[in-house]
Coordinates of C-alpha atoms and ligand atoms in Angstrom, one line a residue:
X15 CA 44.7 -7.8 -7.6
X16 CA 45.7 -10.5 -9.9
X17 CA 44.3 -11.0 -13.4
X18 CA 40.7 -10.3 -12.7
X19 CA 38.7 -7.4 -14.1
X20 CA 37.8 -6.3 -10.6
X21 CA 38.3 -7.2 -6.9
X22 CA 34.6 -7.3 -6.2
X23 CA 31.7 -7.7 -8.6
X24 CA 28.2 -7.0 -7.3
X25 CA 25.2 -8.3 -9.0
X26 CA 22.1 -6.2 -8.3
X27 CA 21.9 -2.5 -7.5
X28 CA 19.2 -2.6 -4.8
X29 CA 19.8 -1.8 -1.1
X30 CA 21.9 -4.9 -0.5
X31 CA 23.9 -4.5 -3.7
X32 CA 24.7 -0.7 -3.8
X33 CA 25.6 -0.8 -0.1
X34 CA 28.0 -3.7 -0.6
X35 CA 29.5 -2.0 -3.7
X36 CA 29.9 1.4 -1.9
X37 CA 31.4 -0.1 1.2
X38 CA 33.9 -2.3 -0.7
X39 CA 34.9 0.8 -2.8
X40 CA 35.4 2.9 0.4
X41 CA 37.6 0.1 1.7
X42 CA 39.8 0.4 -1.3
X43 CA 38.6 -2.3 -3.6
X44 CA 38.1 -2.0 -7.4
X45 CA 34.3 -2.6 -7.7
X46 CA 32.0 -3.3 -10.7
X47 CA 28.2 -3.1 -10.0
X48 CA 25.9 -4.8 -12.6
X49 CA 22.2 -3.8 -12.5
X50 CA 19.7 -4.9 -15.1
X51 CA 17.1 -2.1 -14.4
X52 CA 17.9 1.3 -15.9
X53 CA 18.8 2.8 -12.6
X54 CA 20.1 2.0 -9.1
X55 CA 17.9 1.5 -6.0
X56 CA 16.4 -1.9 -6.8
X57 CA 12.9 -2.8 -5.7
X58 CA 13.1 -0.7 -2.6
X59 CA 13.6 2.7 -4.3
X60 CA 11.9 2.1 -7.6
X61 CA 8.8 -0.1 -6.8
X62 CA 8.9 -0.8 -3.1
X63 CA 9.6 1.1 0.2
X64 CA 9.9 4.6 -1.2
X65 CA 7.0 5.0 -3.6
X66 CA 4.7 3.1 -1.2
X67 CA 5.7 5.5 1.6
X68 CA 5.1 8.6 -0.6
X69 CA 1.6 7.3 -1.3
X70 CA 1.1 6.5 2.4
X71 CA 2.0 10.1 3.2
X72 CA -0.8 11.2 0.9
X73 CA -3.2 8.8 2.6
X74 CA -2.2 10.1 6.0
X75 CA -3.0 13.7 4.9
X76 CA -6.4 12.6 3.7
X77 CA -7.2 10.5 6.8
X78 CA -6.0 13.2 9.2
X79 CA -8.3 15.8 7.5
X80 CA -11.2 13.4 7.6
X81 CA -10.7 12.6 11.3
X82 CA -10.1 16.3 12.3
X83 CA -13.8 17.0 12.9
X84 CA -13.6 15.1 16.2
X85 CA -11.4 18.0 17.6
X86 CA -13.6 20.7 16.1
X87 CA -11.9 21.2 12.7
X88 CA -13.8 20.4 9.6
X89 CA -12.4 20.2 6.0
X90 CA -14.3 19.8 2.8
X91 CA -14.0 16.5 0.9
X92 CA -10.6 16.4 -0.7
X93 CA -10.1 16.9 -4.4
X94 CA -7.5 14.4 -5.7
X95 CA -5.3 15.3 -8.6
X96 CA -3.9 11.9 -9.5
X97 CA -1.4 13.3 -11.9
X98 CA 0.0 15.5 -9.2
X99 CA 0.1 12.7 -6.7
X100 CA 2.0 10.5 -9.2
X101 CA 4.4 13.4 -9.9
X102 CA 5.1 13.8 -6.2
X103 CA 5.8 10.1 -5.8
X104 CA 8.1 10.0 -8.9
X105 CA 10.0 13.1 -7.8
X106 CA 10.9 11.4 -4.5
X107 CA 12.0 8.2 -6.3
X108 CA 14.0 10.2 -8.9
X109 CA 15.8 12.3 -6.3
X110 CA 17.0 9.1 -4.5
X111 CA 17.9 7.0 -7.5
X112 CA 19.9 9.9 -9.1
X113 CA 21.6 10.5 -5.7
X114 CA 22.7 6.9 -5.7
X115 CA 24.2 7.1 -9.2
X116 CA 26.2 10.3 -8.1
X117 CA 27.4 8.4 -5.0
X118 CA 28.6 5.5 -7.3
X119 CA 30.5 8.0 -9.5
X120 CA 32.1 9.7 -6.6
X121 CA 33.3 6.4 -5.2
X122 CA 34.7 5.2 -8.5
X123 CA 32.3 2.3 -8.6
X124 CA 31.9 1.2 -12.3
X125 CA 28.2 0.7 -12.9
X126 CA 27.2 -1.5 -15.8
X127 CA 23.5 -1.6 -16.8
X128 CA 22.6 -5.0 -18.1
X129 CA 21.6 -8.5 -17.0
X130 CA 24.4 -10.6 -15.5
X131 CA 24.6 -14.4 -16.1
X132 CA 27.2 -16.4 -14.3
X133 CA 29.6 -18.4 -16.4
X134 CA 32.0 -19.7 -13.8
X135 CA 32.9 -19.2 -10.1
X136 CA 35.0 -16.2 -11.3
X137 CA 33.1 -14.7 -14.2
X138 CA 29.8 -13.4 -15.4
X139 CA 28.5 -12.4 -18.9
X140 CA 26.6 -9.1 -19.5
X141 CA 25.5 -8.5 -23.1
X142 CA 28.0 -11.0 -24.5
X143 CA 30.8 -9.3 -22.6
X144 CA 32.6 -11.5 -20.1
X145 CA 33.7 -9.9 -16.8
X146 CA 36.0 -11.7 -14.3
X147 CA 36.1 -11.1 -10.6
X148 CA 38.1 -12.2 -7.6
X149 CA 35.0 -12.0 -5.3
X150 CA 31.4 -11.6 -6.0
X151 CA 28.4 -10.4 -4.0
X152 CA 25.0 -11.6 -5.3
X153 CA 22.3 -9.1 -4.4
X154 CA 19.8 -9.9 -7.1
X155 CA 16.7 -9.7 -4.9
X156 CA 13.2 -11.1 -5.4
X157 CA 10.2 -11.0 -7.6
X158 CA 6.5 -11.0 -7.1
X159 CA 5.0 -14.4 -6.3
X160 CA 1.8 -15.5 -8.1
X161 CA -1.0 -17.9 -7.4
X162 CA -3.0 -20.0 -9.9
X163 CA -6.4 -19.1 -11.2
X164 CA -5.7 -15.4 -11.8
X165 CA -5.9 -13.8 -15.3
X166 CA -2.5 -12.0 -15.0
X167 CA -2.7 -10.7 -18.6
X168 CA -5.7 -8.5 -17.7
X169 CA -4.5 -5.0 -16.9
X170 CA -7.0 -4.8 -14.1
X171 CA -5.0 -7.5 -12.3
X172 CA -2.2 -5.8 -10.4
X173 CA 1.1 -6.7 -8.8
X174 CA 2.4 -4.3 -6.1
X175 CA 4.4 -2.5 -8.8
X176 CA 1.1 -1.9 -10.8
X177 CA -0.7 -0.7 -7.7
X178 CA 2.1 1.8 -7.1
X179 CA 1.7 3.3 -10.6
X180 CA -1.7 4.7 -9.4
X181 CA -3.1 4.5 -12.9
X182 CA -6.6 4.8 -11.5
X183 CA -8.7 4.6 -8.3
X184 CA -10.9 1.5 -8.8
X185 CA -14.3 1.7 -7.2
X186 CA -14.0 -1.8 -5.8
X187 CA -10.5 -3.2 -5.2
X188 CA -9.8 -6.8 -4.1
X189 CA -6.5 -7.4 -2.3
X190 CA -5.4 -11.0 -2.2
X191 CA -3.0 -11.4 0.8
X192 CA -3.3 -9.6 4.1
X193 CA 0.5 -9.2 4.6
X194 CA 2.4 -5.9 4.7
X195 CA 2.0 -5.0 1.0
X196 CA -1.7 -5.8 1.0
X197 CA -2.4 -3.7 4.1
X198 CA -0.2 -0.8 3.1
X199 CA -2.0 -0.7 -0.3
X200 CA -5.3 -1.1 1.4
X201 CA -4.5 2.0 3.5
X202 CA -3.6 4.0 0.4
X203 CA -6.5 3.0 -1.8
X204 CA -9.2 3.2 0.8
X205 CA -8.0 6.7 1.7
X206 CA -8.2 7.6 -2.0
X207 CA -11.8 6.4 -2.2
X208 CA -11.7 2.7 -3.2
X209 CA -14.0 0.2 -1.5
X210 CA -11.3 -2.3 -0.5
X211 CA -11.8 -6.0 0.3
X212 CA -8.8 -8.0 1.8
X213 CA -8.7 -11.8 1.6
X214 CA -6.1 -13.6 3.7
X215 CA -5.9 -17.3 3.9
X216 CA -4.4 -17.5 7.4
X217 CA -6.5 -17.0 10.5
X218 CA -5.2 -13.4 10.9
X219 CA -3.8 -10.6 8.8
X220 CA 0.0 -10.1 9.2
X221 CA 0.2 -13.7 10.4
X222 CA 3.8 -13.3 11.6
X223 CA 2.9 -10.6 14.2
X224 CA 1.2 -11.1 17.6
X225 CA -2.6 -11.2 17.5
X226 CA -3.2 -8.7 20.3
X227 CA -1.4 -6.0 18.4
X228 CA -2.8 -7.0 15.0
X229 CA -6.3 -6.8 16.3
X230 CA -5.9 -3.0 17.0
X231 CA -4.9 -2.5 13.4
X232 CA -7.6 -4.8 12.1
X233 CA -10.3 -2.9 14.1
X234 CA -9.4 0.4 12.5
X235 CA -9.0 -1.2 9.0
X236 CA -12.5 -2.8 9.3
X237 CA -14.0 0.7 9.5
X238 CA -13.1 1.2 5.8
X239 CA -12.4 -2.3 4.4
X240 CA -14.0 -5.7 4.3
X241 CA -11.6 -8.3 5.7
X242 CA -12.0 -12.1 5.2
X243 CA -9.4 -14.3 7.0
X244 CA -9.2 -18.1 6.6
X245 CA -10.4 -17.4 3.1
X246 CA -9.0 -18.4 -0.3
X247 CA -9.5 -16.8 -3.7
X248 CA -9.9 -19.9 -5.9
X249 CA -10.3 -18.1 -9.2
X250 CA -10.7 -14.6 -10.8
X251 CA -12.8 -14.4 -14.0
X252 CA -12.3 -11.4 -16.2
X253 CA -15.4 -9.9 -17.9
X254 CA -15.5 -6.8 -20.0
X255 CA -16.9 -4.6 -17.2
X256 CA -15.8 -6.4 -14.0
X257 CA -13.6 -9.1 -12.4
X258 CA -15.5 -11.8 -10.6
X259 CA -13.6 -13.5 -7.7
X260 CA -14.6 -16.9 -6.4
X261 CA -14.0 -17.1 -2.7
X262 CA -13.8 -20.1 -0.3
X263 CA -14.2 -19.2 3.4
X264 CA -16.7 -19.6 6.2
X265 CA -17.7 -15.9 6.4
X266 CA -17.0 -14.9 2.8
X267 CA -19.5 -14.7 -0.1
X268 CA -19.0 -17.4 -2.7
X269 CA -18.2 -14.8 -5.3
X270 CA -17.9 -11.0 -5.5
X271 CA -17.3 -8.4 -8.2
X272 CA -14.4 -6.0 -8.4
X273 CA -12.9 -3.4 -10.7
X274 CA -9.3 -4.3 -9.9
X275 CA -7.5 -7.1 -8.1
X276 CA -4.1 -6.7 -6.4
X277 CA -2.2 -10.0 -5.8
X278 CA 0.1 -9.5 -2.8
X279 CA 0.9 -13.0 -1.6
X280 CA 4.6 -12.6 -1.0
X281 CA 7.8 -12.6 -3.0
X282 CA 10.1 -15.3 -4.3
X283 CA 13.9 -15.0 -4.5
X284 CA 15.6 -14.6 -7.9
X285 CA 18.3 -17.3 -7.3
X286 CA 17.2 -19.5 -10.2
X287 CA 17.4 -16.7 -12.8
X288 CA 21.2 -16.0 -12.6
X289 CA 22.8 -19.0 -14.3
X290 CA 24.2 -20.2 -11.0
X291 CA 24.1 -23.8 -12.3
X292 CA 27.3 -22.8 -14.1
X293 CA 29.0 -22.2 -10.7
X294 CA 29.4 -24.3 -7.6
X295 CA 26.9 -22.1 -5.6
X296 CA 24.0 -24.0 -4.0
X297 CA 20.5 -22.7 -4.8
X298 CA 17.5 -24.3 -3.1
X299 CA 14.3 -25.3 -4.8
X300 CA 12.6 -22.0 -3.9
X301 CA 15.5 -20.0 -5.4
X302 CA 17.2 -18.9 -2.1
X303 CA 21.0 -19.0 -1.8
X304 CA 22.2 -20.2 1.6
X305 CA 24.8 -17.9 3.2
X306 CA 26.5 -18.1 6.6
X307 CA 26.6 -15.3 9.1
X308 CA 29.4 -13.7 7.1
X309 CA 27.1 -13.9 4.1
X310 CA 29.5 -16.3 2.3
X311 CA 27.9 -19.0 0.2
X312 CA 29.3 -22.6 -0.1
X313 CA 31.6 -21.1 -2.7
X314 CA 34.3 -19.2 -0.8
X315 CA 34.7 -16.2 -3.1
X316 CA 30.9 -15.8 -3.7
X317 CA 28.7 -14.0 -1.2
X318 CA 25.0 -13.3 -1.2
X319 CA 22.9 -10.7 0.6
X320 CA 19.4 -9.3 0.9
X321 CA 16.1 -10.9 -0.2
X322 CA 17.9 -13.7 -2.1
X323 CA 19.3 -15.2 1.1
X324 CA 16.0 -15.4 3.0
X325 CA 13.5 -13.8 5.3
X326 CA 12.8 -11.3 6.4
X327 CA 12.8 -9.6 3.0
X328 CA 13.5 -6.1 4.3
X329 CA 15.7 -3.3 2.9
X330 CA 17.5 -2.6 6.2
X331 CA 18.4 -6.3 6.5
X332 CA 19.8 -6.2 3.0
X333 CA 21.8 -3.0 3.7
X334 CA 23.4 -4.5 6.8
X335 CA 24.2 -7.8 5.1
X336 CA 25.7 -5.9 2.2
X337 CA 28.1 -4.1 4.6
X338 CA 29.1 -7.3 6.3
X339 CA 29.8 -9.1 3.0
X340 CA 32.0 -6.2 1.7
X341 CA 33.9 -6.0 5.0
X342 CA 34.5 -9.7 5.2
X343 CA 35.9 -9.6 1.7
X344 CA 38.2 -6.8 2.9
X345 CA 39.5 -9.0 5.7
X346 CA 37.4 -7.6 8.6
X347 CA 36.3 -10.0 11.3
X348 CA 32.6 -9.2 11.3
X349 CA 29.3 -11.1 11.1
X350 CA 25.7 -10.3 10.8
X351 CA 23.5 -10.5 13.9
X352 CA 19.9 -11.2 13.0
X353 CA 18.4 -11.0 16.5
X354 CA 17.1 -7.4 16.3
X355 CA 15.8 -6.7 12.8
X356 CA 12.7 -4.5 13.1
X357 CA 9.6 -5.0 11.0
X358 CA 7.1 -2.2 10.3
X359 CA 3.8 -2.1 8.5
X360 CA 3.3 1.6 7.7
X361 CA -0.5 1.3 8.0
X362 CA -2.9 3.4 10.0
X363 CA -2.2 2.8 12.8
X364 CA 1.4 1.5 12.2
X365 CA 2.4 -1.9 13.5
X366 CA 6.0 -2.7 14.4
X367 CA 8.0 -5.3 16.2
X368 CA 11.6 -6.3 16.9
X369 CA 13.3 -9.2 18.6
X370 CA 11.1 -12.0 19.6
X371 CA 7.3 -11.9 19.2
X372 CA 5.3 -13.3 22.1
X373 CA 4.4 -16.2 19.8
X374 CA 8.0 -17.0 19.1
X375 CA 9.1 -16.6 22.8
X376 CA 6.4 -19.2 23.7
X377 CA 7.4 -21.5 20.9
X378 CA 11.0 -21.4 22.0
X379 CA 10.0 -22.2 25.6
X380 CA 11.6 -19.0 27.0
X381 CA 10.7 -18.1 30.5
X382 CA 9.7 -14.5 29.9
X383 CA 7.6 -11.7 31.5
X384 CA 5.3 -9.5 29.5
X385 CA 4.7 -5.8 30.3
X386 CA 2.1 -4.0 28.3
X387 CA 1.7 -0.2 28.4
X388 CA -1.8 0.9 27.1
X389 CA -1.6 4.2 25.3
X390 CA -4.9 5.2 27.0
X391 CA -2.6 6.1 29.9
X392 CA -0.2 8.2 27.7
X393 CA -0.7 12.0 27.8
X394 CA 0.8 12.4 24.3
X395 CA -1.4 9.6 22.9
X396 CA -4.5 11.1 24.4
X397 CA -3.7 14.6 23.2
X398 CA -3.0 13.3 19.7
X399 CA -6.2 11.2 19.6
X400 CA -4.2 7.9 19.2
X401 CA -5.1 6.3 22.6
X402 CA -5.9 3.0 20.8
X403 CA -2.2 2.2 20.6
X404 CA -0.3 -0.4 22.7
X405 CA 3.3 -1.0 23.6
X406 CA 4.2 -4.6 24.5
X407 CA 7.6 -5.5 26.0
X408 CA 9.0 -9.0 26.7
X409 CA 11.8 -9.5 29.2
X410 CA 13.8 -12.7 29.9
X411 CA 12.9 -13.6 33.5
X412 CA 16.4 -15.0 34.4
X413 CA 18.4 -12.1 33.1
X414 CA 15.9 -9.2 33.1
X415 CA 17.0 -8.4 29.5
X416 CA 14.6 -7.0 26.9
X417 CA 14.1 -9.7 24.3
X418 CA 11.1 -8.4 22.2
X419 CA 9.0 -5.4 21.7
X420 CA 5.8 -4.9 19.7
X421 CA 4.0 -1.6 19.1
X422 CA 0.8 -0.7 17.4
X423 CA -0.1 2.9 17.1
X424 CA 0.8 6.2 15.4
X425 CA 4.6 6.3 14.6
X426 CA 5.1 2.8 15.8
X427 CA 7.7 2.5 13.0
X428 CA 9.7 5.4 14.6
X429 CA 9.3 4.1 18.2
X430 CA 10.6 0.6 17.4
X431 CA 14.1 2.0 16.8
X432 CA 14.4 2.7 20.5
X433 CA 13.6 -1.0 21.1
X434 CA 16.0 -2.2 18.4
X435 CA 18.8 -0.3 20.1
X436 CA 17.9 -1.6 23.6
X437 CA 17.7 -5.2 22.4
X438 CA 20.9 -5.1 20.4
X439 CA 22.7 -3.5 23.4
X440 CA 21.1 -6.3 25.6
X441 CA 19.6 -3.7 28.0
X442 CA 17.7 -4.9 31.1
X443 CA 14.3 -3.6 32.2
X444 CA 15.9 -1.7 35.0
X445 CA 18.4 0.0 32.7
X446 CA 15.5 1.1 30.3
X447 CA 13.3 2.2 33.2
X448 CA 16.2 4.4 34.4
X449 CA 16.6 6.0 31.0
X450 CA 15.1 9.5 30.8
X451 CA 12.6 9.7 27.9
X452 CA 11.2 13.1 26.9
X453 CA 7.7 13.9 28.1
X454 CA 5.1 13.8 26.6
X455 CA 6.1 11.5 23.8
X456 CA 4.9 8.2 22.4
X457 CA 8.5 6.9 22.9
X458 CA 7.9 7.2 26.6
X459 CA 5.6 4.2 26.4
X460 CA 8.7 2.0 26.0
X461 CA 10.1 3.5 29.2
X462 CA 6.8 3.0 31.0
X463 CA 6.5 -0.6 29.9
X464 CA 10.0 -1.2 31.3
X465 CA 9.0 0.5 34.6
X466 CA 6.1 -1.9 34.8
X467 CA 8.5 -4.8 34.5
X468 CA 10.9 -3.2 36.9
X469 CA 8.2 -2.5 39.4
X470 CA 8.9 1.3 39.5
X471 CA 6.0 2.7 37.5
X472 CA 4.1 5.7 39.0
X473 CA 2.1 6.8 36.0
X474 CA -0.4 4.0 36.5
X475 CA -1.1 1.8 39.5
X476 CA 1.9 -0.4 40.1
X477 CA 0.9 -4.1 40.0
X478 CA 4.1 -5.1 41.7
X479 CA 3.5 -3.1 44.9
Ligands
LIG27 P1 16.3 -5.7 -4.6 O1 15.9 -4.4 -4.1 O2 15.2 -6.6 -5.2 O3 17.4 -5.4 -5.8 C1 17.8 -6.4 -6.6 C2 18.3 -5.8 -7.8 O4 19.0 -6.8 -8.6 C3 17.2 -5.3 -8.7 O5 17.4 -3.9 -9.0 C4 17.3 -6.1 -10.0 O6 16.9 -5.4 -11.1 C5 18.7 -6.6 -10.0 N1 19.0 -7.8 -10.7 C6 18.2 -9.0 -10.6 N2 18.8 -9.9 -11.4 C7 19.8 -9.3 -12.0 C8 20.8 -9.8 -13.0 N3 20.8 -11.0 -13.5 N4 21.7 -8.9 -13.4 C9 21.8 -7.6 -12.9 N5 20.9 -7.2 -12.0 C10 20.0 -8.0 -11.5 N6 11.3 -3.2 2.8 C11 11.5 -2.4 3.9 O7 12.5 -2.6 4.7 N7 10.7 -1.3 4.2 C12 9.6 -1.1 3.4 O8 8.9 -0.1 3.7 C13 9.4 -1.9 2.3 N8 8.4 -1.7 1.4 C14 8.2 -2.5 0.3 C15 7.1 -2.2 -0.5 C16 6.9 -3.0 -1.6 C17 5.7 -2.7 -2.5 C18 7.8 -4.0 -1.9 C19 7.6 -4.9 -3.1 C20 8.9 -4.3 -1.1 C21 9.1 -3.5 0.0 N9 10.1 -3.8 0.9 C22 10.3 -3.0 2.0 C23 11.1 -4.9 0.7 C24 12.4 -4.3 0.1 O9 12.1 -3.6 -1.1 C25 13.3 -5.4 -0.2 O10 13.5 -6.2 0.9 C26 14.7 -4.9 -0.7 O11 14.5 -4.1 -1.9 C27 15.6 -6.0 -0.9 O12 16.8 -5.5 -1.4 P2 17.8 -6.4 -2.3 O13 19.0 -5.5 -2.5 O14 18.0 -7.7 -1.7 O15 17.0 -6.6 -3.6
LIG28 P1 3.9 -11.3 3.0 O1 4.5 -12.7 3.0 O2 4.2 -10.4 4.0 O3 2.3 -11.5 3.0 C1 1.6 -12.2 2.0 C2 0.3 -12.6 2.7 O4 -0.5 -13.3 1.7 C3 0.5 -13.6 3.9 O5 -0.2 -13.1 5.0 C4 -0.1 -14.9 3.3 O6 -0.7 -15.7 4.3 C5 -1.1 -14.4 2.3 N1 -1.4 -15.4 1.2 C6 -0.5 -16.1 0.6 N2 -1.2 -16.8 -0.4 C7 -2.5 -16.5 -0.3 C8 -3.7 -16.8 -1.0 N3 -3.6 -17.7 -2.0 N4 -4.8 -16.3 -0.7 C9 -4.9 -15.4 0.3 N5 -3.8 -15.0 1.1 C10 -2.6 -15.5 0.7 O7 4.2 -10.7 1.5 P2 3.8 -9.3 0.9 O8 2.9 -8.6 1.7 O9 3.5 -9.6 -0.5 O10 5.2 -8.6 0.9 C11 6.4 -9.2 0.3 C12 7.7 -8.9 1.0 O11 7.9 -7.5 0.9 C13 7.6 -9.3 2.5 O12 8.7 -10.0 2.8 C14 7.6 -8.0 3.2 O13 8.3 -8.0 4.4 C15 8.2 -7.0 2.2 N6 7.6 -5.7 2.4 C16 7.9 -5.0 3.5 C17 7.3 -3.8 3.8 C18 7.7 -3.0 5.0 O14 8.7 -3.3 5.6 N7 6.9 -2.0 5.4 C19 6.3 -3.3 2.9 C20 6.0 -4.1 1.9 C21 6.6 -5.3 1.6

């Protein structure tokens, strides 16, 4: 090291930032990590992935008990102790965030709590103190996006962070945005007893996913929620005892009354909030920082990872980018491969996909073959009462390689890991068909779909014979 305060300075202690900091420290660098929140973990641990999954776990218990009468087991209506549910959620978050701060100590990463502002290409300022660095990794994440016409000052208007606080269970909840946050929160609040209405302005909920898979989820959601697609909320008016939403859409009422409104219309990158105008780093109008496959920005000693470099805004993408950035700084010849990043909506049923969606494969003009395995033919799905699921696989016709998988159904988020591994290892349909999957499992449906493509299926009639 020369005259700098550290070899690597990381801005942001979320999944991208703490991973980058820990990896750089493990590779022998002197690392400073600056985080403006009072603890590590970023959005994911504090107000994102983890608290939402804790609440979804509670929702799953409630839903399983409710649905158990179909197999001859009846439970009484659940009594919900909101304080206890909140304590459960907070205890999970605290365990993980405290764990991270121990890991930082053990690695000798110097964590500074405060807000970083860039001063030059080699320095930042935190609380009037200037810190210089040889290399920097920006992992400052994203913030909630807003739309006009909403009275955000009213405490009944929620962001995802507010929804996760679980301050109350509103009788009537409007969710603006049928993306992953909107649907996960719809799953939580409808299980807890709210009457949920989802308004999505695109023609389908989760617009990035394939329609045939989304429709399975939509059908189940519709049993407990009202869903209006191709619909806009133009205004929300706050009155003392209600919120009145004005809607614009063919099938939607012109206005409707609610007790709380969750705005879940996406997130915007924090690139414009860091003083990067004092550096040579390019930030686009939306606030994204462009980085190459080694996560290096246009400024050779400044790297950027996670939500701030672009879609998909997912924790596991941030983690892997963080590792690559740290390793590149340490002289490793590595780069980030974005072809097999799984996406999961932890709804009921779950929806997951990896590689190309069918929509993308068509748009890219790829000559592919599709093999769908319906869960109605899976012994495990039938015995677990989840036969509404579906596993879809896409194979490149010329190479036989798996290029995309979509799953809707129970534990789709776990199953998709098999597909992520197969796609990243460039496995062919034949290789997957010859892999022995345990029986009876839902994971088997990926093997069965490959057998369908391979022409070797025996569990259902073989269309290739
Ligand atoms: P962040 O986690 O946003 O961390 C950035 C950190 O930088 C923050 O802690 C912030 O305080 C800090 N920071 C910002 N500016 C400064 C500054 N000037 N100085 C110092 N520190 C600064 N993803 C999944 O993969 N799975 C999920 O199940 C999932 N669920 C989600 C649920 C919700 C409700 C939300 C909102 C998001 C969810 N996500 C999920 C997305 C996931 O949380 C993000 O993709 C992930 O946190 C991005 O990591 P990051 O490190 O890029 O940024
Ligand atoms: P999103 O982009 O996934 O969904 C937002 C939805 O709102 C879109 O479907 C969009 O068409 C719709 N929309 C936008 N403006 C609207 C308007 N004015 N009226 C009605 N609908 C409107 O964003 P999100 O759900 O807010 O999630 C934010 C980020 O967090 C995403 O990148 C997501 O990947 C990530 N996240 C991931 C998980 C997970 O991995 N399980 C969970 C939650 C969040």
